[in-house]
Structures are given as structure tokens and as C-alpha cells.
Short mmCIF file of C-alpha atoms in Angstrom, two decimals:
data_model
loop_
_atom_site.label_atom_id
_atom_site.label_comp_id
_atom_site.label_asym_id
_atom_site.label_seq_id
_atom_site.Cartn_x
_atom_site.Cartn_y
_atom_site.Cartn_z
CA MET A 1 146.08 77.79 128.41
CA PRO A 2 148.57 79.75 126.17
CA LYS A 3 149.51 83.22 127.43
CA ASP A 4 148.16 85.01 124.33
CA ARG A 5 144.73 83.41 124.88
CA ILE A 6 144.75 84.45 128.55
CA LYS A 7 145.57 88.05 127.55
CA LYS A 8 142.85 88.07 124.87
CA LYS A 9 140.26 86.75 127.31
CA SER A 10 141.24 89.27 129.97
CA ARG A 11 140.96 92.14 127.45
CA GLN A 12 137.40 91.08 126.55
CA HIS A 13 136.41 90.89 130.22
CA GLY A 14 138.06 94.25 130.79
CA ALA A 15 136.10 95.86 127.96
CA ALA A 16 132.81 94.58 129.36
CA ALA A 17 133.74 95.65 132.87
CA SER A 18 134.72 99.13 131.73
CA GLN A 19 131.26 99.58 130.29
CA GLY A 20 129.81 98.35 133.59
CA ILE A 21 127.02 96.46 131.86
CA GLN A 22 125.81 92.94 132.50
CA PHE A 23 124.07 91.91 129.27
CA LYS A 24 120.63 90.31 129.59
CA THR A 25 120.66 87.32 127.27
CA ASP A 26 116.99 86.63 128.09
CA LEU A 27 116.25 89.90 126.26
CA GLY A 28 118.40 88.78 123.35
CA GLN A 29 121.26 91.14 124.25
CA HIS A 30 124.16 89.81 122.20
CA ILE A 31 126.26 92.80 121.15
CA LEU A 32 127.81 92.63 117.69
CA LYS A 33 131.49 93.35 118.33
CA ASN A 34 133.28 92.55 115.04
CA PRO A 35 133.81 95.84 113.13
CA LEU A 36 134.13 93.97 109.82
CA VAL A 37 130.62 92.51 110.23
CA VAL A 38 129.27 95.91 111.32
CA ASN A 39 130.78 97.53 108.21
CA GLY A 40 129.36 94.73 106.05
CA LEU A 41 125.85 95.31 107.38
CA ILE A 42 126.09 99.05 106.71
CA GLU A 43 127.50 98.55 103.21
CA LYS A 44 124.68 96.15 102.24
CA ALA A 45 122.08 98.76 103.29
CA GLY A 46 123.10 101.08 100.42
CA LEU A 47 122.69 104.19 102.56
CA ARG A 48 122.24 107.74 101.25
CA SER A 49 123.14 110.98 103.01
CA THR A 50 119.46 112.02 102.88
CA ASP A 51 118.17 108.86 104.59
CA THR A 52 116.33 108.58 107.88
CA LEU A 53 117.45 105.26 109.35
CA LEU A 54 115.67 103.11 111.93
CA GLU A 55 117.97 100.97 114.08
CA ILE A 56 116.42 98.31 116.32
CA GLY A 57 118.49 97.16 119.28
CA PRO A 58 121.46 99.54 119.05
CA GLY A 59 123.03 98.05 122.20
CA THR A 60 126.10 100.06 123.20
CA GLY A 61 126.25 101.80 119.80
CA ASN A 62 128.94 99.90 117.88
CA MET A 63 126.90 100.26 114.69
CA THR A 64 125.08 103.47 115.61
CA VAL A 65 128.19 105.65 115.67
CA LYS A 66 129.07 104.55 112.13
CA LEU A 67 125.52 105.00 110.86
CA LEU A 68 125.43 108.58 112.17
CA GLU A 69 128.30 109.46 109.82
CA LYS A 70 126.41 108.28 106.74
CA VAL A 71 122.78 109.40 107.03
CA LYS A 72 120.66 112.43 107.80
CA LYS A 73 119.11 110.95 110.96
CA VAL A 74 119.23 107.76 113.05
CA ILE A 75 116.21 106.73 115.12
CA ALA A 76 117.39 104.08 117.58
CA CYS A 77 114.78 101.93 119.35
CA GLU A 78 116.02 100.23 122.54
CA VAL A 79 114.05 98.51 125.32
CA ASP A 80 116.79 98.62 128.01
CA PRO A 81 117.30 102.03 129.69
CA ARG A 82 120.83 101.02 130.76
CA LEU A 83 121.90 100.58 127.15
CA VAL A 84 120.17 103.83 126.18
CA ALA A 85 122.27 105.66 128.79
CA GLU A 86 125.42 103.98 127.46
CA LEU A 87 124.55 104.91 123.88
CA LYS A 88 123.85 108.57 124.72
CA LYS A 89 127.08 108.79 126.71
CA ARG A 90 129.01 107.32 123.79
CA VAL A 91 127.78 109.84 121.18
CA GLN A 92 127.86 112.85 123.51
CA GLY A 93 130.22 115.48 122.12
CA MET A 94 130.50 113.79 118.71
CA PRO A 95 129.92 116.04 115.67
CA TYR A 96 126.97 113.85 114.63
CA ALA A 97 125.30 113.63 118.06
CA SER A 98 122.39 115.87 117.03
CA LYS A 99 121.39 113.34 114.35
CA LEU A 100 120.46 110.72 116.94
CA GLN A 101 116.91 110.23 118.24
CA VAL A 102 116.33 107.47 120.81
CA ILE A 103 113.00 105.72 121.41
CA ILE A 104 112.90 103.78 124.68
CA GLY A 105 110.51 100.84 124.69
CA ASP A 106 109.35 97.62 123.07
CA VAL A 107 109.43 98.03 119.29
CA LEU A 108 106.51 95.60 118.91
CA LYS A 109 104.29 97.87 121.01
CA ALA A 110 105.45 101.19 119.55
CA ASP A 111 104.23 102.89 116.38
CA LEU A 112 107.10 102.83 113.93
CA PRO A 113 108.21 106.31 112.79
CA TYR A 114 108.83 107.30 109.17
CA PHE A 115 112.13 105.85 107.88
CA ASP A 116 113.87 105.04 104.59
CA VAL A 117 116.04 102.12 105.72
CA CYS A 118 115.99 99.79 108.73
CA VAL A 119 119.13 98.13 110.09
CA ALA A 120 118.83 95.78 113.05
CA ASN A 121 120.59 93.17 115.14
CA LEU A 122 117.29 91.85 116.46
CA PRO A 123 116.56 89.93 119.65
CA TYR A 124 115.75 86.60 118.04
CA GLN A 125 112.58 86.01 120.06
CA ILE A 126 110.81 88.93 118.32
CA SER A 127 111.94 88.05 114.78
CA SER A 128 108.63 86.82 113.34
CA PRO A 129 106.27 89.49 114.72
CA PHE A 130 108.75 92.23 113.84
CA ILE A 131 109.03 91.07 110.21
CA PHE A 132 105.29 91.49 109.67
CA LYS A 133 105.09 94.73 111.62
CA LEU A 134 107.80 95.98 109.27
CA LEU A 135 106.25 94.69 106.04
CA LEU A 136 102.79 96.05 106.84
CA HIS A 137 104.25 99.46 107.83
CA ARG A 138 103.24 102.47 105.72
CA PRO A 139 104.54 104.55 104.08
CA PHE A 140 106.83 102.10 102.29
CA PHE A 141 110.51 102.04 103.20
CA ARG A 142 113.31 101.28 100.71
CA CYS A 143 114.93 98.27 102.36
CA ALA A 144 115.83 96.57 105.65
CA VAL A 145 119.07 94.76 106.48
CA LEU A 146 118.39 92.46 109.42
CA MET A 147 120.32 89.94 111.52
CA PHE A 148 118.45 86.76 112.45
CA GLN A 149 119.06 83.31 113.86
CA ARG A 150 120.32 81.34 110.84
CA GLU A 151 117.45 78.87 110.63
CA PHE A 152 114.93 81.72 110.77
CA ALA A 153 116.77 83.46 107.91
CA GLN A 154 116.73 80.21 105.93
CA ARG A 155 112.96 79.98 106.42
CA LEU A 156 112.55 83.50 105.03
CA VAL A 157 114.23 82.58 101.74
CA ALA A 158 113.03 78.94 101.47
CA GLN A 159 111.33 77.93 98.21
CA PRO A 160 108.52 75.43 97.50
CA GLY A 161 109.85 71.92 98.07
CA ASP A 162 112.53 73.01 100.56
CA LYS A 163 112.46 71.36 103.98
CA LEU A 164 112.19 74.75 105.76
CA TYR A 165 109.48 76.14 103.41
CA CYS A 166 106.61 77.32 105.62
CA ARG A 167 103.93 79.95 106.19
CA LEU A 168 106.64 82.46 107.17
CA SER A 169 108.40 81.88 103.81
CA ILE A 170 105.39 82.46 101.58
CA ASN A 171 103.94 85.36 103.60
CA THR A 172 107.26 87.22 103.57
CA GLN A 173 107.86 86.56 99.87
CA LEU A 174 104.32 87.70 99.02
CA LEU A 175 105.09 91.13 100.45
CA ALA A 176 108.81 91.52 99.76
CA ARG A 177 111.91 90.41 97.92
CA VAL A 178 114.19 88.60 100.38
CA ASP A 179 117.91 87.88 99.87
CA HIS A 180 120.34 86.03 102.13
CA LEU A 181 123.46 88.22 102.37
CA MET A 182 125.93 86.58 104.72
CA LYS A 183 126.48 84.16 107.59
CA VAL A 184 127.71 85.49 110.94
CA GLY A 185 129.36 83.14 113.44
CA LYS A 186 128.43 83.22 117.12
CA ASN A 187 131.93 84.41 118.15
CA ASN A 188 131.25 87.80 116.52
CA PHE A 189 128.98 88.65 119.49
CA ARG A 190 129.49 89.40 123.18
CA PRO A 191 128.30 87.31 124.91
CA PRO A 192 128.19 84.63 122.14
CA PRO A 193 124.65 83.31 121.48
CA LYS A 194 123.96 79.58 121.34
CA VAL A 195 123.09 79.70 117.64
CA GLU A 196 124.66 80.89 114.39
CA SER A 197 123.28 83.99 112.67
CA SER A 198 122.60 85.27 109.17
CA VAL A 199 121.92 88.64 107.58
CA VAL A 200 119.07 89.15 105.10
CA ARG A 201 118.02 92.12 102.98
CA ILE A 202 114.30 92.78 102.57
CA GLU A 203 112.80 95.09 99.95
CA PRO A 204 109.01 95.55 100.20
CA LYS A 205 107.01 95.16 97.00
CA ASN A 206 105.62 98.57 96.14
CA PRO A 207 102.76 98.51 95.41
CA SER A 208 101.89 95.48 97.52
CA PRO A 209 99.71 92.72 95.98
CA PRO A 210 96.05 93.83 95.75
CA ILE A 211 94.69 91.31 98.24
CA ASN A 212 93.39 91.32 101.80
CA PHE A 213 96.45 90.12 103.74
CA GLN A 214 94.39 88.91 106.72
CA GLU A 215 92.34 86.73 104.41
CA TRP A 216 95.43 85.48 102.60
CA ASP A 217 97.09 84.61 105.91
CA GLY A 218 93.96 82.81 107.09
CA LEU A 219 94.09 80.55 104.02
CA VAL A 220 97.84 79.96 104.22
CA ARG A 221 97.63 79.22 107.97
CA ILE A 222 95.16 76.37 107.35
CA ALA A 223 97.23 74.90 104.51
CA PHE A 224 100.54 74.99 106.40
CA VAL A 225 99.34 73.57 109.73
CA ARG A 226 100.10 70.22 108.08
CA LYS A 227 102.04 71.19 104.99
CA ASN A 228 102.72 67.57 103.95
CA LYS A 229 99.03 66.63 103.87
CA THR A 230 96.78 67.19 100.86
CA LEU A 231 94.58 70.28 100.80
CA SER A 232 91.60 67.95 100.84
CA ALA A 233 92.74 66.66 104.24
CA CYS A 234 93.68 70.12 105.57
CA PHE A 235 90.27 71.57 104.73
CA GLY A 236 88.41 68.50 105.96
CA SER A 237 89.15 68.93 109.67
CA LYS A 238 86.22 69.74 111.96
CA SER A 239 87.69 72.96 113.41
CA VAL A 240 88.56 74.35 109.96
CA LEU A 241 85.12 73.56 108.57
CA GLU A 242 83.42 75.23 111.56
CA LEU A 243 85.43 78.44 111.00
CA ILE A 244 84.79 78.48 107.24
CA GLU A 245 81.08 77.76 107.66
CA LYS A 246 80.71 80.61 110.15
CA ASN A 247 82.29 83.01 107.65
CA TYR A 248 80.25 81.56 104.79
CA ARG A 249 76.95 82.05 106.62
CA ILE A 250 77.90 85.68 107.33
CA HIS A 251 78.72 86.14 103.63
CA CYS A 252 75.37 84.63 102.60
CA SER A 253 73.50 86.82 105.08
CA PHE A 254 75.09 90.03 103.77
CA ASN A 255 74.42 89.03 100.16
CA GLU A 256 70.90 87.68 100.78
CA VAL A 257 71.83 84.17 99.64
CA MET A 258 69.52 81.41 100.88
CA LEU A 259 71.21 78.20 102.06
CA GLU A 260 69.72 74.86 101.04
CA GLU A 261 68.12 72.89 103.85
CA ASN A 262 70.65 70.05 103.58
CA PHE A 263 73.67 72.36 103.04
CA ASP A 264 76.99 70.74 103.98
CA MET A 265 80.16 72.87 104.16
CA LYS A 266 82.50 69.90 103.80
CA THR A 267 80.87 68.84 100.55
CA LYS A 268 81.07 72.38 99.15
CA ILE A 269 84.79 72.74 100.03
CA GLN A 270 85.68 69.38 98.53
CA GLU A 271 83.77 70.22 95.32
CA ILE A 272 85.67 73.52 94.99
CA LEU A 273 89.02 71.77 95.49
CA ASN A 274 88.19 68.92 93.08
CA GLU A 275 86.81 71.14 90.32
CA ASN A 276 89.94 73.31 90.35
CA ASP A 277 92.54 70.53 90.67
CA PHE A 278 93.63 71.52 94.18
CA SER A 279 92.38 68.48 96.09
CA LYS A 280 95.64 66.49 95.90
CA LYS A 281 98.03 69.45 96.14
CA ARG A 282 100.13 70.01 99.26
CA ALA A 283 101.23 73.34 100.76
CA ARG A 284 104.90 72.24 100.85
CA SER A 285 105.11 72.43 97.03
CA MET A 286 102.71 75.33 96.27
CA ASP A 287 104.07 78.75 95.28
CA ILE A 288 102.57 82.22 95.63
CA ASP A 289 100.68 81.99 92.32
CA ASP A 290 99.10 78.69 93.40
CA PHE A 291 97.83 80.24 96.64
CA LEU A 292 96.61 83.40 94.87
CA LYS A 293 94.60 81.21 92.48
CA LEU A 294 93.25 79.10 95.37
CA LEU A 295 92.18 82.21 97.29
CA GLN A 296 90.45 83.62 94.19
CA VAL A 297 88.62 80.32 93.63
CA PHE A 298 87.40 80.18 97.24
CA ASN A 299 86.37 83.87 97.29
CA SER A 300 84.44 83.56 94.02
CA ASN A 301 82.43 80.79 95.70
CA GLY A 302 81.71 82.92 98.78
CA VAL A 303 84.31 81.21 101.00
CA HIS A 304 86.35 83.64 103.11
CA PHE A 305 89.02 83.34 105.78
CA ALA A 306 88.81 86.66 107.66
#
């Protein structure tokens, strides 16, 4: 091995040793070490001096110390008490130290505080639940700049017809504008993860679409379980029909609608799909407007998904 590579490797080990921290990769602890990438993330967030910023997974504070210079307040949420101690030690005595508030705990279990902007190098295993916790958070925030596993980021921005287009894609795009900002190689982290990463910017739609999101998600979930099959096939399975019929009978009971003696849920669903030209459509190629129309058609016929 060349001498310069040996020196470089020993410096990296020395830096980790000086911090005295063994990173827990099972918790997704991959610390972003490249200052150029850190600066890029901060720049893309479009921060203002009056902002309250939420940072998820601050680690040892490589990004936090730079954020503190630019905003009114940083609320850092970290699950590992060892990293919290390291972060507090790092900012102690800095002129901006009073701007930092630390929340110790699992961000998925905590109530999110008020914030204007969110910046996060997320543990990849919490990516999906965190996205929806964020998008359903009120009051509205201005934007979020988030680091994800690259394939997850590609799913967020996938369009109808794309191979990675899925329930995550359409649910996220219903509630927000999503843009892919940049790719980040695994060597920008310590320790390097096994996958490549990407950064996305999310801006929630304000106001959000005037629909019941639980009901929307119930419909989309059924359609995307087998996104390559026709809607006629998706809504013809026994388990789906049992769920829809249960909801339909509750709807009829509340609205004092009498069911015919020979009522058949499967026949009703297929009639709705056929009459509105949805029978042969497939989720993989349907956009938000298609699903909004389908939900309206079902609801107007008393069929609900939540």
C-alpha cells in the first residue's frame, strides 16, 4: 500500500479514536464527513436568519455547527445519548451555543416541534415512516432537505410508467413537490454505508388536497399491491372485497340504505370500474388525477376505504 494511503487511513482512524465513539451502523449511524456535501445540503435549504430549523440525526455535529451560524434556532433530535454528549461538548463555548436545543429520543415516537425547515441525514431504516410523519405535520413547514438511500430517493420522484413508481411515489407527490438535488457517494460517510445516497428537497403543498388521506391511502394501497395487474383484478381479490363490503355495510347503515337480498359486492365494484373506464387500467401508469377521480367515483357510490 502506498505511504500516502497509509497516512490518510491512519488519520481517519485517529479522528474516530479521538472522538472515542464506536458508531452503531445498526442504528444507521453513518456520519457525513465531507464539508463540501454538508455545505451543499445547507445551501439547498435556502435558510433565513429568522428560521427555526429541525435537524434529525445530528451525529457529532458536523452540520449542526454550520447551521447554528445561519438560523435563529436549531432543534436537534438524536436517539443516541453518546452522540448527544459529543454534540453538546462540541458547541460548548461557541458564540451560537445558546441557539441549540437537543431532543433525545426516537423521532418517530416524539411529537415534532414547530419548525420552518428540516435538514436531515436520516437513518435509512426510518425513511418511509418519517416522510409521512413530516408531511402530515402541522403547522406547515417551508421545506425539508433530506438524505436518503438512492433507490428510496428515486422512488420519491418516480413518475407513472417508471419502474420504481409505487405507492410511496404517488402518496408523497400528492402532499408535496419533490425534487432530486444531488447524488452522494458512500465514501463521503464514516463509516461508509453499503449503499449510495441522494439528497431530495420536499416542499409541502399548502393547502393540502381536500381529501381524507387515510381513505386515499387505503385505495392506493389496494391498487399498488400488484401494480402491474388491472384494477379489475386488484379489486376482485377475496380479502379486498371483504374489507370494502364491511365498510360499505357501515356506510349503508349510517345512511339508512337497504341492501338488496342478493347483493354482491364484487358485482358492484366491477360495475363501477367498467362504467367509468377504470377496469383495464393499471396502477403503474395512473397519475394523481386518475386516482383522485377513481376515489371520487367510489365514494359517490358509497364505497369507502377507511
